[in-house]
Coordinates of C-alpha atoms and ligand atoms in Angstrom, one line a residue:
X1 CA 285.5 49.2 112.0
X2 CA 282.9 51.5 112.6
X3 CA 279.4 51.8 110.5
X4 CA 279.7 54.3 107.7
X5 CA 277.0 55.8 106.3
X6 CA 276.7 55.6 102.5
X7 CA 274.4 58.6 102.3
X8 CA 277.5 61.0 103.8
X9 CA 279.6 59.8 101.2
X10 CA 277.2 60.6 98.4
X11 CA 277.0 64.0 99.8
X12 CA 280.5 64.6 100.5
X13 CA 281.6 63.6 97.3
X14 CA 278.6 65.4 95.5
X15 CA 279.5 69.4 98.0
X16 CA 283.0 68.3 96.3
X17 CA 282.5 68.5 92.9
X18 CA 281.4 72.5 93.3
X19 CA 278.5 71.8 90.9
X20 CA 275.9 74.3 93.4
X21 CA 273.0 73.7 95.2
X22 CA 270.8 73.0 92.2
X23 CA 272.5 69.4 91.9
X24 CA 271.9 68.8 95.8
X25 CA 272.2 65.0 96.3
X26 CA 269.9 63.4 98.5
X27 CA 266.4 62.4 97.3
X28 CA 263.8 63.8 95.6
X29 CA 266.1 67.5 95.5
X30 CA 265.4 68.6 92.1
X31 CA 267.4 70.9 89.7
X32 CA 265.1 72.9 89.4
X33 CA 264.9 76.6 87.0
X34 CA 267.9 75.7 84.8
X35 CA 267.9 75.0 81.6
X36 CA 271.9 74.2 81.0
X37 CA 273.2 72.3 83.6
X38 CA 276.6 72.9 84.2
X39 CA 279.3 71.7 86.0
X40 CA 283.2 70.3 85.7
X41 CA 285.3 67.2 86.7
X42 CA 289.1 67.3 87.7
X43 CA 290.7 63.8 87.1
X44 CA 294.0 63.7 89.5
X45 CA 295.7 61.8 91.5
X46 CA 294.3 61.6 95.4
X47 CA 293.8 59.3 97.9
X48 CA 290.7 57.5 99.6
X49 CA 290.4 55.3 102.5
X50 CA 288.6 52.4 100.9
X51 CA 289.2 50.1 104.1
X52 CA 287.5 52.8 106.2
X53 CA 289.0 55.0 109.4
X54 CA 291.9 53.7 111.2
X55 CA 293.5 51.6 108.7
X56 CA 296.0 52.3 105.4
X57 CA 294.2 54.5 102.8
X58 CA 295.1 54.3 99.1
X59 CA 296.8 56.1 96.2
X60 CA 293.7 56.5 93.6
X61 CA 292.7 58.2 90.4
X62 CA 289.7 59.8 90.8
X63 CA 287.3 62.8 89.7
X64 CA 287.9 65.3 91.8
X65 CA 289.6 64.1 94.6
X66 CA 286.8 61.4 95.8
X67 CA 285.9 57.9 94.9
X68 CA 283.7 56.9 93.3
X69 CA 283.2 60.0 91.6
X70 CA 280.9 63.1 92.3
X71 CA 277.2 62.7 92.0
X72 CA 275.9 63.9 88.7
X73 CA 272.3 64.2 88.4
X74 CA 271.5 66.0 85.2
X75 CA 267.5 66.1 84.3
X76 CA 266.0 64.6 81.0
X77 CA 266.1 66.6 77.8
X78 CA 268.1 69.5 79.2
X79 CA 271.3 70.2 77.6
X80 CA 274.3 70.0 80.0
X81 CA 278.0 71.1 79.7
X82 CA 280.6 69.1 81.4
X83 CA 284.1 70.7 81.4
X84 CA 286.8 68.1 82.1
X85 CA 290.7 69.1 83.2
X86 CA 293.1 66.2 83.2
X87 CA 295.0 66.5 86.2
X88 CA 297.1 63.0 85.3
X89 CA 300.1 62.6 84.0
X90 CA 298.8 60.8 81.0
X91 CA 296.0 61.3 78.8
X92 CA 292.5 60.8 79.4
X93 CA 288.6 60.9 78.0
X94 CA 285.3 60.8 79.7
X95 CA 282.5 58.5 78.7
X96 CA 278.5 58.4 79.2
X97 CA 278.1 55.7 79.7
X98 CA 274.6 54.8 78.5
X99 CA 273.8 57.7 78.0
X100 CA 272.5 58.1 74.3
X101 CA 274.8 60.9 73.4
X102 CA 275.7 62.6 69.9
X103 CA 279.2 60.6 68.7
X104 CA 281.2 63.1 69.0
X105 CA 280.8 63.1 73.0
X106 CA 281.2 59.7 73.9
X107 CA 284.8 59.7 74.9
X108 CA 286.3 57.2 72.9
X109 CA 289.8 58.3 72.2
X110 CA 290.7 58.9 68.6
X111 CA 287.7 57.6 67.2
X112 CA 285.2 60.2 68.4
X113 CA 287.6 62.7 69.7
X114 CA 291.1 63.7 70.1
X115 CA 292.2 62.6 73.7
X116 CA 292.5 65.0 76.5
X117 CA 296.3 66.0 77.0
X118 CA 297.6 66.2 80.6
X119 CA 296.7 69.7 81.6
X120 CA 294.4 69.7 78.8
X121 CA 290.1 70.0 79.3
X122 CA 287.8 69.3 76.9
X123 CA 283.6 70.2 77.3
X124 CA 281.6 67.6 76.7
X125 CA 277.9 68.8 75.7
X126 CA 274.7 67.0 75.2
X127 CA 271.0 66.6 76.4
X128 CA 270.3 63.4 78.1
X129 CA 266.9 62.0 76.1
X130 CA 266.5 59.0 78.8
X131 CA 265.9 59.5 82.5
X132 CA 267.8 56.6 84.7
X133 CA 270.5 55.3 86.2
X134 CA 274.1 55.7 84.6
X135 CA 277.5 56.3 85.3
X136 CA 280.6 57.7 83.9
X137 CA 284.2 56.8 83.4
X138 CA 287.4 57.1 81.6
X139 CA 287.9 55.4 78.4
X140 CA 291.3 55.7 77.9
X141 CA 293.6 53.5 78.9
X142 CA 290.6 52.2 80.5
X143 CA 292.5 49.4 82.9
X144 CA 294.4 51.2 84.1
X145 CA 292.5 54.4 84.6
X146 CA 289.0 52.5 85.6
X147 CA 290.7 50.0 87.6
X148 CA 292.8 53.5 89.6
X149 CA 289.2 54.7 90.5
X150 CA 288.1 56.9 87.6
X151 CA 284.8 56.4 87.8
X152 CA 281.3 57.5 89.0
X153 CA 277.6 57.4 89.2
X154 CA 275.5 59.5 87.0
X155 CA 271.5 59.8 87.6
X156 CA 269.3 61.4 85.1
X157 CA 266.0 62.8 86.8
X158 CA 262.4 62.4 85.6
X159 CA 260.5 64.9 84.5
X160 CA 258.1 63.7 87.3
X161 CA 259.0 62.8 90.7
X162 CA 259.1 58.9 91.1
X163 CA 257.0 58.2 94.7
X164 CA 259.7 57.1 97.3
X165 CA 260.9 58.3 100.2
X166 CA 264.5 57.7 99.3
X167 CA 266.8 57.3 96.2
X168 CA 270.3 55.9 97.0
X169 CA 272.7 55.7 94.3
X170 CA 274.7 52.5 95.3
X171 CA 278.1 52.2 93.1
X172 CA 280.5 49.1 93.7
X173 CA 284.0 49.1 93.0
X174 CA 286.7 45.9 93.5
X175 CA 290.7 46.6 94.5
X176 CA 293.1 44.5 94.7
X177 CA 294.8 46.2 97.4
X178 CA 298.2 45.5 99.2
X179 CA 298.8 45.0 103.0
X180 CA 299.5 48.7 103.6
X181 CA 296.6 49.8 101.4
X182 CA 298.0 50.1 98.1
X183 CA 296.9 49.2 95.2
X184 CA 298.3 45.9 93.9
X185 CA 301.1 46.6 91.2
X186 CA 299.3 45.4 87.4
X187 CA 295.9 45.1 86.5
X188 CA 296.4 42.2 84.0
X189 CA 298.8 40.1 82.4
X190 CA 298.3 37.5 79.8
X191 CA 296.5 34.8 81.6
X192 CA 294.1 37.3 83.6
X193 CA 293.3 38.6 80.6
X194 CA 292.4 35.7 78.7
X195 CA 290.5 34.2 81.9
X196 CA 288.2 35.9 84.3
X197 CA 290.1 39.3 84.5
X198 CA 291.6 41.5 87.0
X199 CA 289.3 40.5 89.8
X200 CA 290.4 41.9 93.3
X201 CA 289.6 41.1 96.8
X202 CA 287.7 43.7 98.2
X203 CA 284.5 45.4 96.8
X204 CA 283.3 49.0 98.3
X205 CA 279.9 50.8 97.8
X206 CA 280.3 54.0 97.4
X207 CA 284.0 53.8 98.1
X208 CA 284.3 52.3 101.1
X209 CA 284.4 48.9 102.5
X210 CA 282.3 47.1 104.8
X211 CA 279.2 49.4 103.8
X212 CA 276.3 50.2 106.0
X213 CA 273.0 51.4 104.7
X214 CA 270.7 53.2 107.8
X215 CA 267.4 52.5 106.7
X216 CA 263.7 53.1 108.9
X217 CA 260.9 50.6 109.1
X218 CA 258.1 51.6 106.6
X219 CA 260.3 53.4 104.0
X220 CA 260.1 52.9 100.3
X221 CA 263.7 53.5 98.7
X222 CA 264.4 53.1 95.3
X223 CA 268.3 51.8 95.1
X224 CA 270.3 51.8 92.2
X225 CA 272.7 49.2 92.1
X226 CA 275.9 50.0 89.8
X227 CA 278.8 47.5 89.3
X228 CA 281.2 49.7 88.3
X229 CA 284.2 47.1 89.0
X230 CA 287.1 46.0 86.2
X231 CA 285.8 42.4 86.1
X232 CA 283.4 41.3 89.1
X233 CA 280.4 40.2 88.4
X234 CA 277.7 40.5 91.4
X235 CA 274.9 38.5 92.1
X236 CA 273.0 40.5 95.3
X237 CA 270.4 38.8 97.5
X238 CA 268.5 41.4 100.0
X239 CA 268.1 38.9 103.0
X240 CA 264.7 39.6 105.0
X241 CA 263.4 41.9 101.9
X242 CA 261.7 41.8 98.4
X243 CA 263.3 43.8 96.0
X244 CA 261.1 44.8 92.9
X245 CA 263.3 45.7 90.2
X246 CA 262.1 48.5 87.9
X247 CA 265.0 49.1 85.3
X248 CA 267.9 48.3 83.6
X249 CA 270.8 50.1 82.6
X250 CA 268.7 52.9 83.0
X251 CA 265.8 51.6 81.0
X252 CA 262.5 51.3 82.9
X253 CA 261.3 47.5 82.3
X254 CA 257.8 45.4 83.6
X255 CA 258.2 45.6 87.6
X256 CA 259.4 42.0 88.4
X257 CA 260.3 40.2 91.8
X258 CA 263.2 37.9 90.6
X259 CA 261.9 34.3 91.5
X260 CA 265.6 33.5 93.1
X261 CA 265.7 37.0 94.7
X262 CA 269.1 37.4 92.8
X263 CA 269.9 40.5 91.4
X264 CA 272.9 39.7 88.6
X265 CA 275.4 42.5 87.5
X266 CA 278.3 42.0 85.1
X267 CA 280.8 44.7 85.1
X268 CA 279.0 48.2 83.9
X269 CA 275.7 46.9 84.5
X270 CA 272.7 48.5 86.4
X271 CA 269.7 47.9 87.9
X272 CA 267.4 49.6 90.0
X273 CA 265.1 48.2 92.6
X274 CA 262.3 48.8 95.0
X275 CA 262.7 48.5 98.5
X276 CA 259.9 48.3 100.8
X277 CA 261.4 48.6 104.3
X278 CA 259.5 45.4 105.8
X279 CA 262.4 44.5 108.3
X280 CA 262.0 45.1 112.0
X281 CA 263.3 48.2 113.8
X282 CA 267.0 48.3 115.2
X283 CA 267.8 45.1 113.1
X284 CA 270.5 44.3 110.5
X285 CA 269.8 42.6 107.1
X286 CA 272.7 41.5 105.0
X287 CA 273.2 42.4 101.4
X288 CA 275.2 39.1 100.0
X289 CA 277.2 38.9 96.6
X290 CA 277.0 35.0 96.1
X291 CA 277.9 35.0 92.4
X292 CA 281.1 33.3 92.8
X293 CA 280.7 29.4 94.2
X294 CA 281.9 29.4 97.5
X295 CA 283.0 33.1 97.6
X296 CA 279.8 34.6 99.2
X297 CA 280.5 37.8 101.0
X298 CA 278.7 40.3 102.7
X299 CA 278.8 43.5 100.2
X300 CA 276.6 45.6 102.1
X301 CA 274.6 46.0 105.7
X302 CA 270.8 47.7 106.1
X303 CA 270.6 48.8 109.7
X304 CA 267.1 49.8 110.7
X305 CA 267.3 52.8 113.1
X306 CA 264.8 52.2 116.4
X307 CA 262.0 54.3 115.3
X308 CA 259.7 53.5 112.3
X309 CA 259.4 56.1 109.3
X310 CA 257.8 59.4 109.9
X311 CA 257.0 59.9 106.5
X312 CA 253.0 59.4 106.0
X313 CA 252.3 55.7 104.9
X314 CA 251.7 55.4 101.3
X315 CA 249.3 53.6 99.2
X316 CA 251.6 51.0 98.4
X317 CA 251.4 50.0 94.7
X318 CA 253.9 49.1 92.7
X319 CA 256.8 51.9 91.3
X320 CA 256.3 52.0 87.6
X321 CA 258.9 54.5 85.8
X322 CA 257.8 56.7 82.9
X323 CA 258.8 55.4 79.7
X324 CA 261.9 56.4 77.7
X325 CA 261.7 57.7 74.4
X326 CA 263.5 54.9 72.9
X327 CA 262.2 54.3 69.3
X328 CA 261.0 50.5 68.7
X329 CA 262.8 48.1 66.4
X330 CA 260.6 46.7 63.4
X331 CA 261.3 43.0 63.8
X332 CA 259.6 41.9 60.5
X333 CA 262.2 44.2 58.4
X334 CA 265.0 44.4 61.1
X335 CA 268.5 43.6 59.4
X336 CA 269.6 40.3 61.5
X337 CA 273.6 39.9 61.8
X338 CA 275.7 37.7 64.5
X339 CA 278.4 38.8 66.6
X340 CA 280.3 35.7 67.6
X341 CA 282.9 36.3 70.7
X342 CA 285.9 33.6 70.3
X343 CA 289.0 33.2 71.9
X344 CA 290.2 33.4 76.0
X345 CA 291.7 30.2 78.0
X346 CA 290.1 26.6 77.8
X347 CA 289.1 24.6 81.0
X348 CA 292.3 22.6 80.1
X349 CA 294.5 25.6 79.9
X350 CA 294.5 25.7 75.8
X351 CA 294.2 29.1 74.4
X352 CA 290.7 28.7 72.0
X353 CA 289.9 29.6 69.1
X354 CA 291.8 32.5 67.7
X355 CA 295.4 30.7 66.1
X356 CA 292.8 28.4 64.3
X357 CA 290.3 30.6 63.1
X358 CA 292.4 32.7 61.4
X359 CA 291.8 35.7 63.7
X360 CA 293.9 39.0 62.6
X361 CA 294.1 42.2 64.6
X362 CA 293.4 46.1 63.7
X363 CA 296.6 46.7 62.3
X364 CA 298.6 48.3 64.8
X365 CA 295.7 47.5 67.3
X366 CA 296.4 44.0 67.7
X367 CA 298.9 43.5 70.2
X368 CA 298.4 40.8 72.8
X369 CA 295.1 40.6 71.1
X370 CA 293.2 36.8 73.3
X371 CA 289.5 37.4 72.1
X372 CA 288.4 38.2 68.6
X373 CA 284.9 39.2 67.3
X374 CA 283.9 37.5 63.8
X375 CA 287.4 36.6 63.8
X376 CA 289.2 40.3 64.6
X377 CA 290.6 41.6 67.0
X378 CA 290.3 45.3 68.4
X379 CA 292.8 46.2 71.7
X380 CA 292.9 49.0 73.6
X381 CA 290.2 51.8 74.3
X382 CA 289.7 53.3 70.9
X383 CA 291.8 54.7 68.3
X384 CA 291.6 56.7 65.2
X385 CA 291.1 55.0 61.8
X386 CA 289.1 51.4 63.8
X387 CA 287.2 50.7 60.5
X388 CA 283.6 49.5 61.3
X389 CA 282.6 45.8 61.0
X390 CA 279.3 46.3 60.4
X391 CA 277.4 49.6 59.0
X392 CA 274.0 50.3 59.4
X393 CA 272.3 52.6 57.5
X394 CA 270.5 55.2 59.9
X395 CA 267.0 54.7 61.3
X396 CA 267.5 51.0 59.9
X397 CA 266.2 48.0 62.5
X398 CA 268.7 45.9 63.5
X399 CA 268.8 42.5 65.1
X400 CA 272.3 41.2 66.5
X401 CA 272.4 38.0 68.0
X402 CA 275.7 37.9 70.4
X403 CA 277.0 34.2 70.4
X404 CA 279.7 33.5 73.0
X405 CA 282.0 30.7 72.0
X406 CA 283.9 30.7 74.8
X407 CA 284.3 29.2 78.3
X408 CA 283.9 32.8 79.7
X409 CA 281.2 35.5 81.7
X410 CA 281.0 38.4 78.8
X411 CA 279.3 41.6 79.8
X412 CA 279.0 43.4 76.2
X413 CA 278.2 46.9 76.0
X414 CA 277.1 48.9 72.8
X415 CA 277.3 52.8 72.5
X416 CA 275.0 55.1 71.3
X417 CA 271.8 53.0 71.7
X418 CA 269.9 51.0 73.7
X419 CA 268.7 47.4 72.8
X420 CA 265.8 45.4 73.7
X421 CA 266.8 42.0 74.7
X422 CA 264.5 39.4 73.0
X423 CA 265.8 36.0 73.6
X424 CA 268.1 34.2 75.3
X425 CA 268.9 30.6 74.3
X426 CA 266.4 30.8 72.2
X427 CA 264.0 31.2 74.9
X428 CA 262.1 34.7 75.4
X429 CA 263.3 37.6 77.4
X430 CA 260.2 38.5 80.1
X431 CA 259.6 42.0 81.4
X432 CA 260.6 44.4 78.2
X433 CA 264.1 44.9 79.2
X434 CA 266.2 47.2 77.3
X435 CA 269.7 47.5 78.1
X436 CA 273.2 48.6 77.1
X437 CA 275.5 45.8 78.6
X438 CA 274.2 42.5 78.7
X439 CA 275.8 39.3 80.3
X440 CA 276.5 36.1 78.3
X441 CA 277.5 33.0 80.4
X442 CA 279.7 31.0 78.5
X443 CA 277.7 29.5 75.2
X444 CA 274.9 31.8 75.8
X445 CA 273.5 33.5 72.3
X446 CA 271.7 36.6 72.8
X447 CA 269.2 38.4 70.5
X448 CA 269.1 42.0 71.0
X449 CA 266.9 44.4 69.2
X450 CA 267.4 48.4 68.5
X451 CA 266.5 51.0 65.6
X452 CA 270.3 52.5 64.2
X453 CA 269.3 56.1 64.8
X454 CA 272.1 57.9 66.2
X455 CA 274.7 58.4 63.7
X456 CA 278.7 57.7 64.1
X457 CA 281.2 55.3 64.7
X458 CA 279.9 52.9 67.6
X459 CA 282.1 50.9 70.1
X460 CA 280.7 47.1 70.9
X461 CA 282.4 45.5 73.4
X462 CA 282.9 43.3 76.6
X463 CA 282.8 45.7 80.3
X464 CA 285.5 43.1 81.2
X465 CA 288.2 45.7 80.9
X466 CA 290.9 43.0 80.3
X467 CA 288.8 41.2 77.8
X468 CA 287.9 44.9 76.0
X469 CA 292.3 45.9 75.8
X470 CA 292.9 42.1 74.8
X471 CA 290.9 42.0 71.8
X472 CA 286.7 42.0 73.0
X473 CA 285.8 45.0 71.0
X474 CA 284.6 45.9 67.8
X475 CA 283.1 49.3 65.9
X476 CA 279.4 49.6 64.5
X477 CA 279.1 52.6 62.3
X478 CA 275.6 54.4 61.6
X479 CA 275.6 56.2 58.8
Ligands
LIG1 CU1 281.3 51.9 79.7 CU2 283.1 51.7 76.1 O1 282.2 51.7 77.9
LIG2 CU1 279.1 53.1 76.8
LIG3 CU1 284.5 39.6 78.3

């Protein structure tokens, strides 16, 4: 298989989406003299060659016509106006995600909007307050439609250019694929649901297998790692190289080096990093996923080219983003409530919890429900009439600690807001990290901290898609 360059992709993918020069991909481009950015998505059926030239390709959903998705780079606290036309034959929203968005654009069907009918387009508007990484994707019928492909990376500019050479978005996706390229038939049943979930068998960057990243000697890049898979968790190690990572779900935090060098994503999660391009010319580093015992695997390839950068040498002191204008919890007055996740599939093959406990579903909601949160059980993507389970009043401090009670990896994702994660175990979080999806190992409690300030009707739950339909979800209101 030959090397493919990610870069092309990016750009192919971005010249597709007809959004105009002022969204050019490609680092530092800038949007620049626009105040409304403006641009539309076509979810439809098309088909990508994940497994790269020369061998089957596959029958996707995707945003219009590539995978992952077009490039969106909007720029901080200017309003954009995405139009979306469903081109499926079944109904569809778009969501932000972590993007702090008024409720009535965050895509959840029924409960913040009517879904989008086949044929049907509906204009999301809204001004991104944070600059970072994000991404975007369906939230209805989300296995389905997320696990078909419709998904993408979304990058929200500083208002000042961050100094490196290069910014690559880098979006993973997993597929369970066929022998002649399909995709495999189901992307959960009972048992996958109440285990690991749909987890497939090969992972892409940037839609295509087998990824190669040309890189020069000298270069500073920023990357920004999305895992924008069903149900893979990642764990990357840069061999030869010291990634410094600079934010979070979008969220600048304290530049750290991780003292493993591993670089942990649960389903929805991102993190961006700091590359200095130490590695000798016309070598190859590896990029391994080892989070899975025994399953290591090489998810992507840097090639340095033979010559070294030609971009003058830089000072070279550490990348520190510009802060976010994310308001700061009051711990001392901060409301504290627990969010305990139950259910899923013993070691011994046992269901846990939920019989026992007395868990009951949404009415109507419930069906095939394996997880519960405080004992309920939301399935599906969203639907009208989900009353909340807990309601804040607005600009209120809040302090949930997430306790999983189960033998399970949960990555759980909150709309609307981002949280500072205090503790973990008990034991302090280091380096300010504020995030929207954070990863509980199985037993792990989780304090996270955030100020209730954007009105509506919130979705909580776990980024493991079949853990999310099955019963992993749950509504905050603000009100
Ligand atoms: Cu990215 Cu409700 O999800
Ligand atoms: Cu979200
Ligand atoms: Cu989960």
């Amino acid at each position: 298989m030959g090397d493919f360059d990610i870069g092309a992709v990016t750009r192919r993918g971005f010249l597709a989406s007809g959004v105009g020069a002022t969204f050019a991909a490609g680092a530092p481009a800038r949007a620049e003299g626009r105040s409304l950015q403006s641009l539309t998505l076509t979810a439809a059926a098309s088909r990508a060659m994940l497994r790269g030239p020369g061998e089957p390709d596959t029958g996707l959903w995707t945003y219009d016509g590539v995978e992952p998705g077009p490039l969106i780079r909007l720029r901080q606290g200017r309003p954009a106006r995405i139009e979306v036309n469903n081109g499926l034959p079944e109904e569809t929203t778009v969501h932000w995600h972590g993007v702090r968005v008024p409720n009535a654009m965050d895509g959840v069907p029924g409960l913040t909007q009517p879904p989008i009918p086949p044929g049907g387009r509906f204009t999301y508007e809204f001004t991104p307050p944070d600059a970072g990484t994000f991404w975007y994707h369906s939230h209805d019928d989300g296995l389905v439609q997320i696990g078909r492909g419709l998904v993408g990376p979304l990058i929200v500019e500083e208002a000042t250019a961050v100094a490196v050479d290069r910014d690559l978005p880098w979006m993973f996706g997993d597929w369970r694929l066929r022998a002649d390229g399909e995709l495999a038939a189901g992307f959960g049943n009972m048992m996958e649901d109440a285990m690991a979930g749909h987890v497939g068998g090969l992972v892409t960057l940037n839609g295509r297998a087998e990824a190669v990243q040309p890189v020069r000697a000298g270069e500073r890049v920023r990357i920004r790692l999305i895992n924008g898979a069903l149900a893979r968790m990642m764990a990357l190690r840069f061999e030869g190289h010291r990634p410094l990572v600079v934010a979070f779900d979008g969220q600048p935090c304290e530049p750290f080096e991780p003292a493993d060098g591993r670089l942990t994503l649960g389903p929805a999660m991102r993190i961006d990093v700091v590359l200095d391009m130490t590695g000798t010319t016309g070598r190859r580093y590896r990029v391994v996923d080892d989070f899975y015992d025994g399953l290591a695997y090489v998810a992507a390839t840097l090639a340095y080219s033979p010559e070294v950068a030609t971009s003058p040498a830089r000072p070279r002191e550490p990348v520190v983003l510009p802060p976010n204008p994310l308001p700061a919890p009051d711990l001392a007055s901060a409301e504290r409530r627990d969010i305990v996740i139950q259910g899923g599939m013993m070691g011994g093959g046992g269901m846990m919890g939920l019989g026992g406990m007395g868990g009951k579903a949404t009415p109507g909601l419930g069906g095939g429900a394996v997880w519960a949160i405080n004992g309920m059980s939301m399935t599906g993507d969203g639907a009208a009439g989900m009353a909340p389970l807990m309601t804040f009043k607005r600009g209120r401090s809040v302090v949930l600690t997430l306790k999983n009670r189960t033998a399970w990896w949960h990555p759980m994702h909150l709309h609307g807001h981002s949280f500072r994660v205090l503790t973990r175990n008990g034991v302090a979080v280091p380096h300010r990290q504020w995030q929207d999806t954070v990863l509980l190992a199985p037993r792990d409690a989780v304090e996270c901290a955030f100020v209730a300030d954007n009105p509506g009707d919130w979705m909580l739950h776990c980024h493991v898609m079949n853990h999310q339909v099955s019963g992993l979800m749950t509504v905050l209101r603000v009100a």
